[in-house]
Amino acid sequence: MDVDLAKSAVPDQVVPRFSVNVLQLLKSAQMQHGLRHGDYARYRRYCTARLRRLYKSLKFTHGRNKYTKREITESTVTEVRFLHIIFYTTERAWSHAMEKRQLPDGPNARQRIYLIGRLRKAVKWANLFSRLCAVKGDTRTSLEAEAYASYMKGSLLFEQDRNWESALVNFKRARAVYEELGKYGDLENQVLCRERVEELEPSIRYCMHKLGESNLPTSELLHIGEMEGPALDLFKAKLEVAMAEARSQQAASLTEFQWLGHKFPISNAKTRVAILKAKDLEEDLYGPAADSLSSEKRLSVFDKIFAAYHEARSSIRSDLANAGNAESVKDDLNGLDKAISALLGQRTIDRNQLLVKIAKGKLGKRRDEKNERVTKPEELVRLYDLLLQNVSDLSDLLSSGRDRKTEVLAFAEELETKSLIFRAERCFYLAQSYSMAGKRPEAYALYGHARFLAEKALQSCRSWSNCDPSLIKELEALHGECRSNSCIEHAAGIMEEHKGPDNLSKKVSAISLSGADKKVEKLLMEKLDVYESAVGEASTKGAPRIETFPPAFVAVPRNPIVLDLVYNLLEFPSLENRMRKDKKGFISRLWR
């Protein structure tokens, strides 16, 4: 009422327009408070705490003892923080819905109803935010708020699995706004708008795929789902559900599992789905598009493969526990468990070989492109130790069976050759570490042994009918490097031996009994005005001269010790005249 009177009293007063960079506020809040790692619970707690601070600072609380509803209207918005209240309320409802979406086993029916309810609440607050920004905000703020409300409306329809046309219209409206806003403003805002457009693109393509307006295959949708961003989490969840349904339909045709000439029946539907999921992921790693994947993506795919195979093993072992006394069923389940374990071992070897390839790429560099730590030969030795242990475990698993088919024997021979290759590589990098430490005889002997192992591995590989030519080239290169490095170590050892007496005589002649000629390098604390490194090179093993430790003893003053020696020589006056004397009378004698 007072607001209306004030407006009528001053008709020419200009209504202030607030400016809110909605997208920048959204991204900074999400990235700094949990959504960088997909932690929606943490982001929801942040929104709640932020709302509490806003309510208190604006003195817009809802009563002390009894809740009193206070709505935010156009007349209420007197400063920009009221718009922030509506924005963070929307984000709190949306993050709560996304938290329910990311449950481990997915939301059940009751949780799904609650999830959709929270998304409806987010749409309600987003629409209010858009209306108030249209009245109280400037043009850019109004456009960003409208795009934000359109995205929330499209997310609700996307989750409901219905009215795909309306969802597509809302997503396209939001994309059009962000495309226009990305043409203006500072560079940071343009980058944010372009990223938002890229995040909206998969949802738009999925809606078109569901409407039949796009000829996009399902494999392309999987590649789109590899993109990152909070706006893509609903799309990823929907895509995962669709892929799970497709795998469950394909699982009906998967009745048996073949491995090295053995056939094992699969009766459990969960086992079938898990194996199909692992096979689909393996196609990404070993298919024609594998070369386009980065090393980080490959490692993440390996982790998903391990999770799928572990899920299959857990369902197989639960079936084993419930099998009872049926020996034939137990034998089939044990064989299937052994086959899945062998596949896990093979994929573990492949993953460790990828780690070796990454480490070799960083070997010999001072710093790589991302300023990460460089690789030392000792780290490669450790990786080859892991590979040898993996090969040993897989060989033990193969030898545990009673029937040995030709496929199993051929695979065992392949594992023996791999063991020879890994031993040769391990010996080579161990020799490199000894060479860097200046131990020439040990390095020379290890290079010779690595050359011997490489020769044996070459002979074994050439005996195969389907040996990889690139593997033979790598072994030949390793054999040549072992030969050249052994020659270098031999020559360096002879040179050091010949120079040894001369170096010893120089050191003896430089010895001084007084120690005056000894050059003592200053400590870092003594030469702070000079820009010199006190650590030294990475190859040197000398201790850095920063400060002497433990510190030397220093004489410090202390309080004097007072000894009272005069006490025993003093003669004190007699006090007998002051002492009380006992009076002995007749009555005192009676009490004895």
Coordinates of C-alpha atoms in Angstrom, one line a residue:
M1 CA 0.0 0.0 0.0
D2 CA 2.8 2.4 0.9
V3 CA 4.7 1.4 -2.2
D4 CA 1.7 2.3 -4.4
L5 CA 1.2 5.7 -2.7
A6 CA 4.9 6.4 -3.2
K7 CA 4.6 5.6 -6.9
S8 CA 1.6 7.8 -7.3
A9 CA 3.2 10.7 -5.4
V10 CA 6.3 10.6 -7.7
P11 CA 5.1 9.6 -11.2
D12 CA 8.3 10.6 -13.0
Q13 CA 10.5 8.4 -10.8
V14 CA 12.7 5.9 -12.8
V15 CA 12.3 2.3 -11.5
P16 CA 15.8 0.9 -10.9
R17 CA 16.8 -2.1 -13.1
F18 CA 18.9 -4.8 -11.5
S19 CA 21.6 -6.7 -13.4
V20 CA 22.3 -10.3 -12.6
N21 CA 24.7 -12.4 -14.6
V22 CA 22.6 -15.6 -14.2
L23 CA 24.8 -18.0 -16.1
Q24 CA 28.0 -16.8 -14.4
L25 CA 26.4 -17.0 -11.0
L26 CA 25.1 -20.5 -11.7
K27 CA 28.4 -21.8 -13.0
S28 CA 30.5 -20.4 -10.1
A29 CA 28.1 -21.7 -7.5
Q30 CA 28.0 -25.1 -9.0
M31 CA 31.7 -25.6 -9.7
Q32 CA 32.8 -24.2 -6.3
H33 CA 30.4 -26.2 -4.1
G34 CA 30.3 -29.8 -5.2
L35 CA 29.2 -30.2 -8.8
R36 CA 32.7 -30.3 -10.1
H37 CA 32.7 -33.8 -8.7
G38 CA 29.0 -34.5 -9.0
D39 CA 28.2 -34.1 -5.3
Y40 CA 24.6 -32.8 -5.4
A41 CA 24.1 -33.2 -1.7
R42 CA 26.9 -30.8 -0.9
Y43 CA 25.5 -28.3 -3.4
R44 CA 22.0 -28.6 -1.9
R45 CA 23.5 -27.9 1.6
Y46 CA 25.2 -24.8 0.2
C47 CA 22.0 -23.5 -1.4
T48 CA 20.2 -24.0 2.0
A49 CA 22.9 -22.1 3.9
R50 CA 23.0 -19.4 1.3
L51 CA 19.2 -18.9 1.5
R52 CA 19.5 -18.7 5.3
R53 CA 22.1 -15.9 5.1
L54 CA 20.0 -14.0 2.5
Y55 CA 16.9 -14.2 4.6
K56 CA 18.7 -13.0 7.7
S57 CA 20.6 -10.2 5.9
L58 CA 17.4 -8.9 4.3
K59 CA 15.3 -9.3 7.5
F60 CA 12.9 -11.4 5.4
T61 CA 12.5 -14.2 7.9
H62 CA 9.3 -16.2 8.3
G63 CA 8.6 -15.8 12.0
R64 CA 10.4 -17.0 15.1
N65 CA 8.2 -19.6 16.6
K66 CA 5.4 -20.1 14.1
Y67 CA 6.0 -20.2 10.4
T68 CA 4.5 -17.2 8.6
K69 CA 4.5 -17.4 4.8
R70 CA 5.9 -14.3 3.0
E71 CA 5.8 -14.2 -0.7
I72 CA 8.2 -12.3 -3.0
T73 CA 6.3 -10.1 -5.4
E74 CA 7.2 -7.2 -7.7
S75 CA 6.7 -4.7 -4.8
T76 CA 8.9 -6.8 -2.5
V77 CA 12.0 -6.8 -4.8
T78 CA 13.7 -3.6 -3.7
E79 CA 17.2 -4.9 -4.2
V80 CA 19.0 -7.7 -6.2
R81 CA 19.3 -10.1 -3.2
F82 CA 15.6 -10.8 -3.4
L83 CA 16.2 -12.2 -6.9
H84 CA 19.1 -14.3 -5.5
I85 CA 16.6 -15.8 -3.0
I86 CA 14.4 -17.1 -5.8
F87 CA 17.4 -18.3 -7.8
Y88 CA 18.9 -20.3 -5.0
T89 CA 15.5 -21.7 -4.1
T90 CA 15.3 -23.0 -7.6
E91 CA 18.7 -24.5 -7.5
R92 CA 18.0 -26.2 -4.1
A93 CA 14.9 -28.0 -5.5
W94 CA 16.8 -29.0 -8.7
S95 CA 19.8 -30.3 -6.8
H96 CA 17.6 -32.3 -4.5
A97 CA 16.0 -33.9 -7.6
M98 CA 19.4 -34.7 -9.1
E99 CA 20.5 -36.2 -5.8
K100 CA 17.7 -38.7 -6.0
R101 CA 18.5 -39.4 -9.6
Q102 CA 22.0 -40.4 -8.7
L103 CA 21.2 -43.1 -6.2
P104 CA 23.3 -46.3 -6.5
D105 CA 20.5 -48.5 -7.8
G106 CA 18.4 -45.7 -9.3
P107 CA 15.3 -44.2 -7.8
N108 CA 12.4 -46.6 -7.1
A109 CA 8.8 -45.7 -7.7
R110 CA 8.3 -43.6 -4.6
Q111 CA 11.6 -41.8 -5.0
R112 CA 10.8 -41.1 -8.6
I113 CA 7.5 -39.5 -7.7
Y114 CA 9.4 -37.3 -5.2
L115 CA 12.1 -36.5 -7.8
I116 CA 9.5 -35.3 -10.3
G117 CA 7.8 -33.3 -7.5
R118 CA 11.1 -31.5 -6.8
L119 CA 11.6 -30.8 -10.5
R120 CA 8.1 -29.3 -10.6
K121 CA 9.0 -27.1 -7.7
A122 CA 12.1 -26.0 -9.5
V123 CA 10.1 -25.1 -12.6
K124 CA 7.7 -23.1 -10.5
W125 CA 10.4 -21.0 -8.9
A126 CA 12.3 -20.6 -12.2
N127 CA 9.1 -19.2 -13.8
L128 CA 8.8 -16.8 -10.9
F129 CA 12.4 -15.8 -11.3
S130 CA 11.9 -15.2 -15.0
R131 CA 8.8 -13.0 -14.4
L132 CA 10.5 -10.9 -11.8
C133 CA 13.6 -10.5 -13.9
A134 CA 11.5 -9.3 -16.8
V135 CA 10.0 -6.5 -14.6
K136 CA 13.0 -5.7 -12.3
G137 CA 16.0 -6.7 -14.3
D138 CA 17.7 -5.3 -17.4
T139 CA 17.4 -6.9 -20.9
R140 CA 20.3 -9.3 -20.5
T141 CA 19.1 -10.5 -17.1
S142 CA 15.6 -11.0 -18.4
L143 CA 16.9 -13.1 -21.4
E144 CA 19.2 -15.2 -19.2
A145 CA 16.3 -15.8 -16.7
E146 CA 14.0 -16.9 -19.5
A147 CA 16.6 -19.3 -20.9
Y148 CA 17.1 -20.7 -17.4
A149 CA 13.3 -21.2 -16.9
S150 CA 13.1 -22.9 -20.3
Y151 CA 15.9 -25.3 -19.4
M152 CA 14.2 -26.2 -16.1
K153 CA 10.9 -26.8 -18.0
G154 CA 12.7 -29.0 -20.6
S155 CA 14.4 -31.0 -17.8
L156 CA 11.1 -31.8 -16.2
L157 CA 9.5 -33.0 -19.4
F158 CA 12.7 -34.9 -20.2
E159 CA 12.5 -36.8 -16.9
Q160 CA 8.8 -37.5 -17.3
D161 CA 9.4 -39.4 -20.6
R162 CA 6.5 -37.7 -22.3
N163 CA 5.7 -34.7 -24.4
W164 CA 9.0 -34.8 -26.2
E165 CA 7.9 -32.0 -28.5
S166 CA 7.4 -29.5 -25.7
A167 CA 10.8 -30.6 -24.2
L168 CA 12.5 -30.1 -27.5
V169 CA 10.9 -26.6 -27.9
N170 CA 12.1 -25.5 -24.4
F171 CA 15.7 -26.8 -25.0
K172 CA 15.8 -25.1 -28.4
R173 CA 14.5 -21.8 -26.9
A174 CA 17.3 -21.9 -24.2
R175 CA 19.9 -22.8 -26.9
A176 CA 18.8 -19.8 -29.1
V177 CA 19.1 -17.4 -26.2
Y178 CA 22.6 -18.6 -25.2
E179 CA 23.7 -18.5 -28.8
E180 CA 22.7 -14.9 -29.1
L181 CA 24.2 -13.9 -25.7
G182 CA 27.4 -15.7 -26.7
K183 CA 28.0 -13.1 -29.4
Y184 CA 28.3 -10.2 -27.0
G185 CA 29.8 -9.3 -23.7
D186 CA 33.3 -10.1 -22.4
L187 CA 35.3 -13.1 -23.3
E188 CA 34.5 -15.1 -20.1
N189 CA 30.8 -14.7 -20.7
Q190 CA 31.1 -15.8 -24.3
V191 CA 32.9 -18.9 -23.3
L192 CA 30.3 -19.8 -20.7
C193 CA 27.5 -19.3 -23.2
R194 CA 29.2 -21.6 -25.7
E195 CA 29.8 -24.2 -23.1
R196 CA 26.1 -24.1 -22.2
V197 CA 25.1 -24.5 -25.8
E198 CA 27.3 -27.6 -26.1
E199 CA 25.7 -29.0 -22.9
L200 CA 22.2 -28.5 -24.3
E201 CA 23.0 -30.1 -27.7
P202 CA 22.9 -33.8 -26.5
S203 CA 19.5 -33.3 -24.9
I204 CA 18.1 -31.7 -28.1
R205 CA 19.5 -34.5 -30.2
Y206 CA 18.0 -37.1 -27.8
C207 CA 14.6 -35.5 -28.0
M208 CA 14.8 -35.5 -31.8
H209 CA 15.8 -39.1 -31.7
K210 CA 12.8 -40.0 -29.6
L211 CA 10.5 -38.1 -32.0
G212 CA 12.0 -39.8 -35.0
E213 CA 13.2 -36.6 -36.5
S214 CA 16.8 -37.7 -36.4
N215 CA 18.6 -40.6 -38.0
L216 CA 21.1 -40.6 -35.2
P217 CA 22.2 -44.2 -34.2
T218 CA 22.4 -45.3 -30.6
S219 CA 26.2 -45.6 -30.8
E220 CA 26.4 -41.8 -31.5
L221 CA 24.3 -41.1 -28.5
L222 CA 26.8 -43.0 -26.4
H223 CA 29.6 -40.8 -27.7
I224 CA 27.5 -37.7 -26.9
G225 CA 27.0 -39.0 -23.3
E226 CA 30.8 -38.9 -22.8
M227 CA 30.6 -35.1 -22.5
E228 CA 30.9 -33.6 -19.1
G229 CA 28.7 -31.0 -17.3
P230 CA 26.0 -30.7 -14.7
A231 CA 23.4 -30.0 -17.4
L232 CA 24.1 -33.4 -18.9
D233 CA 23.5 -35.5 -15.9
L234 CA 19.8 -36.0 -16.6
F235 CA 20.7 -37.0 -20.2
K236 CA 23.3 -39.5 -19.0
A237 CA 20.9 -41.0 -16.5
K238 CA 18.2 -41.3 -19.2
L239 CA 20.7 -42.8 -21.7
E240 CA 21.9 -45.3 -19.1
V241 CA 18.3 -46.4 -18.5
A242 CA 17.7 -46.8 -22.2
M243 CA 20.9 -48.8 -22.7
A244 CA 20.0 -51.0 -19.7
E245 CA 16.7 -51.8 -21.3
A246 CA 18.3 -52.5 -24.6
R247 CA 20.8 -54.9 -22.9
S248 CA 18.0 -56.7 -21.1
Q249 CA 16.3 -57.3 -24.4
Q250 CA 19.6 -58.6 -26.0
A251 CA 20.2 -60.7 -22.9
A252 CA 17.4 -63.0 -23.8
S253 CA 19.4 -64.2 -26.9
L254 CA 22.6 -64.7 -24.8
T255 CA 22.2 -68.3 -23.6
E256 CA 25.8 -69.4 -23.4
F257 CA 29.3 -67.9 -23.0
Q258 CA 32.2 -69.1 -25.1
W259 CA 35.8 -69.0 -23.9
L260 CA 38.8 -70.8 -25.3
G261 CA 36.8 -73.6 -26.8
H262 CA 34.5 -74.0 -23.7
K263 CA 30.8 -73.2 -23.7
F264 CA 29.0 -72.3 -20.4
P265 CA 25.3 -71.8 -20.2
I266 CA 24.0 -68.6 -18.6
S267 CA 20.7 -68.7 -16.8
N268 CA 20.8 -65.6 -14.7
A269 CA 19.5 -62.4 -16.4
K270 CA 21.8 -60.2 -14.3
T271 CA 24.8 -62.1 -15.4
R272 CA 23.8 -61.8 -19.0
V273 CA 23.3 -58.0 -18.8
A274 CA 26.6 -57.5 -17.0
I275 CA 28.5 -59.5 -19.6
L276 CA 26.8 -57.6 -22.5
K277 CA 27.7 -54.3 -20.8
A278 CA 31.3 -55.4 -20.6
K279 CA 31.3 -56.5 -24.2
D280 CA 29.9 -53.2 -25.4
L281 CA 32.6 -51.3 -23.5
E282 CA 35.3 -53.6 -25.0
E283 CA 34.1 -52.6 -28.5
D284 CA 35.0 -49.0 -27.6
L285 CA 38.5 -50.1 -26.6
Y286 CA 39.3 -52.5 -29.3
G287 CA 37.0 -51.4 -32.1
P288 CA 37.8 -49.2 -35.1
A289 CA 37.2 -46.0 -33.1
A290 CA 39.7 -46.9 -30.4
D291 CA 42.5 -44.7 -31.8
S292 CA 40.4 -41.6 -31.3
L293 CA 40.1 -42.2 -27.5
S294 CA 42.6 -40.4 -25.2
S295 CA 44.5 -42.3 -22.5
E296 CA 42.3 -40.9 -19.7
K297 CA 39.1 -42.0 -21.5
R298 CA 40.6 -45.5 -22.0
L299 CA 41.4 -45.8 -18.3
S300 CA 37.9 -44.8 -17.4
V301 CA 36.5 -47.4 -19.8
F302 CA 38.7 -50.0 -18.2
D303 CA 37.2 -49.1 -14.8
K304 CA 33.7 -49.6 -16.2
I305 CA 34.7 -52.9 -17.7
F306 CA 36.1 -54.1 -14.4
A307 CA 32.9 -53.0 -12.6
A308 CA 30.7 -54.9 -15.1
Y309 CA 32.8 -58.1 -14.8
H310 CA 32.8 -57.9 -11.0
E311 CA 29.0 -57.5 -11.1
A312 CA 28.8 -60.7 -13.3
R313 CA 31.1 -62.6 -10.8
S314 CA 29.0 -61.6 -7.8
S315 CA 25.8 -62.8 -9.5
I316 CA 27.5 -66.1 -10.5
R317 CA 28.7 -66.7 -7.0
S318 CA 25.3 -66.0 -5.5
D319 CA 23.9 -68.6 -7.9
L320 CA 26.7 -71.0 -6.7
A321 CA 25.5 -70.5 -3.1
N322 CA 21.9 -71.2 -4.1
A323 CA 22.8 -74.2 -6.4
G324 CA 22.3 -76.8 -3.7
N325 CA 23.5 -80.3 -4.6
A326 CA 23.2 -80.1 -8.4
E327 CA 26.7 -81.0 -9.5
S328 CA 26.2 -80.3 -13.2
V329 CA 24.9 -76.8 -12.4
K330 CA 27.8 -76.2 -10.0
D331 CA 30.4 -77.3 -12.6
D332 CA 28.9 -74.9 -15.2
L333 CA 28.9 -72.0 -12.8
N334 CA 32.5 -72.7 -11.7
G335 CA 33.6 -72.8 -15.3
L336 CA 31.8 -69.6 -16.0
D337 CA 33.4 -68.0 -13.0
K338 CA 36.8 -69.1 -14.1
A339 CA 36.2 -67.7 -17.6
I340 CA 35.1 -64.3 -16.2
S341 CA 38.1 -64.3 -13.9
A342 CA 40.4 -65.0 -16.8
L343 CA 38.9 -62.1 -18.8
L344 CA 39.4 -59.9 -15.8
G345 CA 43.0 -60.9 -15.7
Q346 CA 43.4 -60.2 -19.5
R347 CA 41.9 -56.7 -19.2
T348 CA 44.1 -56.0 -16.1
I349 CA 47.1 -56.8 -18.2
D350 CA 45.9 -54.6 -21.0
R351 CA 45.3 -51.7 -18.6
N352 CA 48.7 -52.0 -17.0
Q353 CA 50.2 -52.1 -20.5
L354 CA 48.4 -48.8 -21.2
L355 CA 49.9 -47.4 -18.0
V356 CA 53.4 -48.5 -19.2
K357 CA 52.8 -46.7 -22.5
I358 CA 51.8 -43.5 -20.7
A359 CA 54.8 -43.7 -18.5
K360 CA 57.2 -44.3 -21.4
G361 CA 55.8 -41.2 -23.1
K362 CA 56.9 -39.2 -20.0
L363 CA 60.3 -40.9 -19.7
G364 CA 63.3 -38.7 -20.3
K365 CA 61.3 -35.4 -20.2
R366 CA 62.1 -32.7 -17.7
R367 CA 58.5 -31.6 -17.6
D368 CA 55.5 -32.6 -19.6
E369 CA 52.8 -30.4 -21.1
K370 CA 50.6 -30.4 -18.0
N371 CA 53.6 -29.7 -15.7
E372 CA 53.2 -33.1 -14.1
R373 CA 55.9 -35.3 -12.5
V374 CA 58.1 -37.0 -15.0
T375 CA 58.7 -40.8 -15.1
K376 CA 61.7 -42.5 -13.6
P377 CA 63.0 -45.9 -14.7
E378 CA 62.1 -47.3 -11.2
E379 CA 58.4 -46.6 -11.8
L380 CA 58.5 -48.6 -15.0
V381 CA 60.2 -51.4 -13.1
R382 CA 57.3 -51.4 -10.6
L383 CA 54.8 -51.5 -13.5
Y384 CA 56.5 -54.4 -15.1
D385 CA 56.5 -56.2 -11.7
L386 CA 52.7 -55.8 -11.7
L387 CA 52.5 -57.2 -15.2
L388 CA 54.6 -60.2 -14.3
Q389 CA 52.3 -60.8 -11.3
N390 CA 49.2 -60.5 -13.5
V391 CA 50.6 -63.0 -16.0
S392 CA 51.6 -65.4 -13.2
D393 CA 48.1 -65.3 -11.7
L394 CA 46.4 -65.8 -15.1
S395 CA 48.8 -68.8 -15.8
D396 CA 47.9 -70.3 -12.5
L397 CA 44.2 -69.9 -13.3
L398 CA 44.6 -71.7 -16.6
S399 CA 46.6 -74.6 -15.1
S400 CA 43.9 -75.2 -12.5
G401 CA 41.6 -77.0 -15.0
R402 CA 41.8 -80.7 -15.7
D403 CA 41.0 -80.7 -19.4
R404 CA 43.5 -78.9 -21.6
K405 CA 42.2 -78.0 -25.0
T406 CA 44.3 -76.7 -27.8
E407 CA 43.0 -73.1 -27.4
V408 CA 44.0 -73.2 -23.7
L409 CA 47.5 -74.5 -24.5
A410 CA 48.0 -71.9 -27.2
F411 CA 46.9 -69.2 -24.7
A412 CA 49.3 -70.5 -22.1
E413 CA 52.2 -70.4 -24.6
E414 CA 51.2 -66.8 -25.4
L415 CA 51.3 -65.9 -21.7
E416 CA 54.8 -67.5 -21.4
T417 CA 56.0 -65.3 -24.3
K418 CA 54.5 -62.2 -22.7
S419 CA 56.3 -63.1 -19.5
L420 CA 59.6 -63.2 -21.4
I421 CA 58.8 -59.8 -23.0
F422 CA 57.9 -58.2 -19.7
R423 CA 61.0 -59.6 -18.0
A424 CA 63.2 -58.2 -20.8
E425 CA 61.6 -54.8 -20.5
R426 CA 61.9 -54.8 -16.7
C427 CA 65.6 -55.8 -16.9
F428 CA 66.2 -53.0 -19.4
Y429 CA 64.7 -50.3 -17.2
L430 CA 66.4 -51.7 -14.1
A431 CA 69.7 -51.4 -15.9
Q432 CA 68.8 -47.8 -16.7
S433 CA 68.2 -47.0 -13.1
Y434 CA 71.6 -48.6 -12.2
S435 CA 73.3 -46.6 -15.0
M436 CA 71.8 -43.3 -13.6
A437 CA 73.2 -44.2 -10.2
G438 CA 76.7 -44.6 -11.7
K439 CA 76.9 -48.4 -11.1
R440 CA 78.5 -49.4 -14.4
P441 CA 79.2 -53.2 -13.8
E442 CA 75.6 -53.9 -12.6
A443 CA 74.1 -51.9 -15.5
Y444 CA 76.4 -53.7 -18.0
A445 CA 75.3 -57.1 -16.7
L446 CA 71.6 -56.2 -16.7
Y447 CA 71.7 -54.9 -20.2
G448 CA 73.3 -58.2 -21.3
H449 CA 70.6 -60.2 -19.5
A450 CA 67.9 -58.1 -21.1
R451 CA 69.4 -58.7 -24.5
F452 CA 69.3 -62.5 -23.9
L453 CA 65.7 -62.3 -22.8
A454 CA 64.7 -60.2 -25.8
E455 CA 66.4 -62.8 -28.1
K456 CA 64.3 -65.6 -26.5
A457 CA 61.1 -63.6 -26.8
L458 CA 61.9 -62.9 -30.5
Q459 CA 62.3 -66.5 -31.2
S460 CA 59.1 -67.3 -29.5
C461 CA 57.2 -64.6 -31.3
R462 CA 58.5 -65.7 -34.7
S463 CA 57.2 -69.2 -34.0
W464 CA 53.7 -67.9 -33.8
S465 CA 51.5 -68.1 -36.9
N466 CA 49.6 -64.9 -36.1
C467 CA 52.2 -62.8 -34.3
D468 CA 51.7 -59.0 -34.4
P469 CA 54.5 -57.4 -36.6
S470 CA 54.6 -54.3 -34.4
L471 CA 55.5 -56.5 -31.4
I472 CA 58.4 -58.0 -33.4
K473 CA 59.6 -54.5 -34.3
E474 CA 59.4 -53.4 -30.7
L475 CA 61.5 -56.5 -29.6
E476 CA 64.0 -55.9 -32.3
A477 CA 64.3 -52.3 -31.2
L478 CA 64.7 -53.4 -27.5
H479 CA 67.4 -55.9 -28.6
G480 CA 69.3 -53.1 -30.4
E481 CA 69.0 -50.7 -27.5
C482 CA 70.3 -53.4 -25.1
R483 CA 73.3 -54.0 -27.3
S484 CA 74.2 -50.3 -27.8
N485 CA 73.7 -49.5 -24.1
S486 CA 75.8 -52.4 -23.0
C487 CA 78.6 -51.1 -25.2
I488 CA 78.2 -47.6 -23.8
E489 CA 78.3 -48.9 -20.2
H490 CA 81.4 -51.0 -21.0
A491 CA 83.2 -48.0 -22.5
A492 CA 82.2 -45.7 -19.7
G493 CA 83.4 -48.2 -17.1
I494 CA 86.8 -48.6 -18.9
M495 CA 87.2 -44.8 -19.1
E496 CA 86.3 -44.4 -15.4
E497 CA 88.8 -47.1 -14.5
H498 CA 91.6 -45.4 -16.5
K499 CA 90.8 -42.0 -15.0
G500 CA 90.5 -43.3 -11.5
P501 CA 94.3 -43.0 -10.5
D502 CA 94.5 -39.5 -12.0
N503 CA 91.3 -38.4 -10.2
L504 CA 92.7 -39.9 -6.9
S505 CA 96.0 -38.1 -7.3
K506 CA 94.3 -34.8 -7.9
K507 CA 92.1 -35.3 -4.8
V508 CA 95.1 -36.3 -2.7
S509 CA 97.1 -33.3 -3.8
A510 CA 94.2 -31.0 -3.0
I511 CA 94.1 -32.2 0.6
S512 CA 95.1 -29.6 3.2
L513 CA 95.9 -30.4 6.8
S514 CA 94.6 -27.1 8.0
G515 CA 91.5 -27.3 6.0
A516 CA 91.9 -23.7 4.7
D517 CA 91.8 -24.8 1.0
K518 CA 88.6 -26.8 1.4
K519 CA 85.8 -25.2 -0.5
V520 CA 82.7 -25.1 1.6
E521 CA 79.5 -24.4 -0.2
K522 CA 77.3 -21.8 1.5
L523 CA 74.0 -22.7 2.9
L524 CA 70.8 -21.3 1.4
M525 CA 70.1 -19.1 4.5
E526 CA 73.6 -17.5 4.1
K527 CA 73.0 -16.5 0.4
L528 CA 69.5 -15.3 0.2
D529 CA 70.5 -12.3 -1.8
V530 CA 71.8 -14.6 -4.6
Y531 CA 69.4 -16.5 -6.9
E532 CA 71.0 -20.0 -6.8
S533 CA 69.3 -23.4 -6.3
A534 CA 70.2 -25.2 -3.1
V535 CA 68.6 -28.5 -4.2
G536 CA 70.6 -29.3 -7.3
E537 CA 69.7 -31.4 -10.3
A538 CA 67.2 -34.2 -10.1
S539 CA 69.9 -36.8 -11.1
T540 CA 72.2 -35.8 -8.1
K541 CA 71.7 -37.5 -4.8
G542 CA 73.4 -35.0 -2.6
A543 CA 71.5 -33.5 0.3
P544 CA 70.2 -30.0 -0.3
R545 CA 72.2 -27.4 1.6
I546 CA 69.4 -25.3 3.1
E547 CA 70.3 -25.1 6.8
T548 CA 72.5 -27.2 9.2
F549 CA 70.5 -29.8 11.0
P550 CA 70.6 -30.6 13.8
P551 CA 71.7 -27.0 14.7
A552 CA 75.0 -26.5 16.6
F553 CA 75.1 -25.9 20.3
V554 CA 75.2 -22.2 21.3
A555 CA 76.2 -20.8 24.7
V556 CA 73.3 -19.0 26.3
P557 CA 73.3 -17.1 29.7
R558 CA 71.4 -18.4 32.6
N559 CA 70.6 -17.5 36.2
P560 CA 73.4 -17.8 38.8
I561 CA 73.4 -20.7 41.2
V562 CA 73.4 -19.5 44.9
L563 CA 74.8 -21.9 47.5
D564 CA 74.1 -21.0 51.1
L565 CA 77.4 -22.0 52.7
V566 CA 77.4 -19.6 55.6
Y567 CA 74.5 -21.2 57.4
N568 CA 76.6 -23.9 59.1
L569 CA 79.2 -21.3 60.4
L570 CA 76.8 -18.9 62.0
E571 CA 76.4 -18.9 65.9
F572 CA 72.8 -18.1 66.8
P573 CA 71.9 -16.6 70.2
S574 CA 70.5 -18.8 73.0
L575 CA 66.7 -18.8 73.4
E576 CA 66.5 -20.7 76.7
N577 CA 65.3 -17.6 78.7
R578 CA 62.3 -17.4 76.4
M579 CA 61.3 -21.0 76.6
R580 CA 58.4 -22.0 78.9
K581 CA 59.4 -23.9 82.1
D582 CA 57.4 -26.7 83.6
K583 CA 56.1 -26.1 87.1
K584 CA 56.0 -29.3 89.2
G585 CA 53.9 -29.1 92.4
F586 CA 51.8 -31.4 94.7
I587 CA 48.9 -31.7 92.3
S588 CA 51.0 -32.4 89.3
R589 CA 52.7 -35.2 91.0
L590 CA 49.3 -36.9 91.6
W591 CA 48.6 -37.2 87.9
R592 CA 51.8 -39.1 87.1

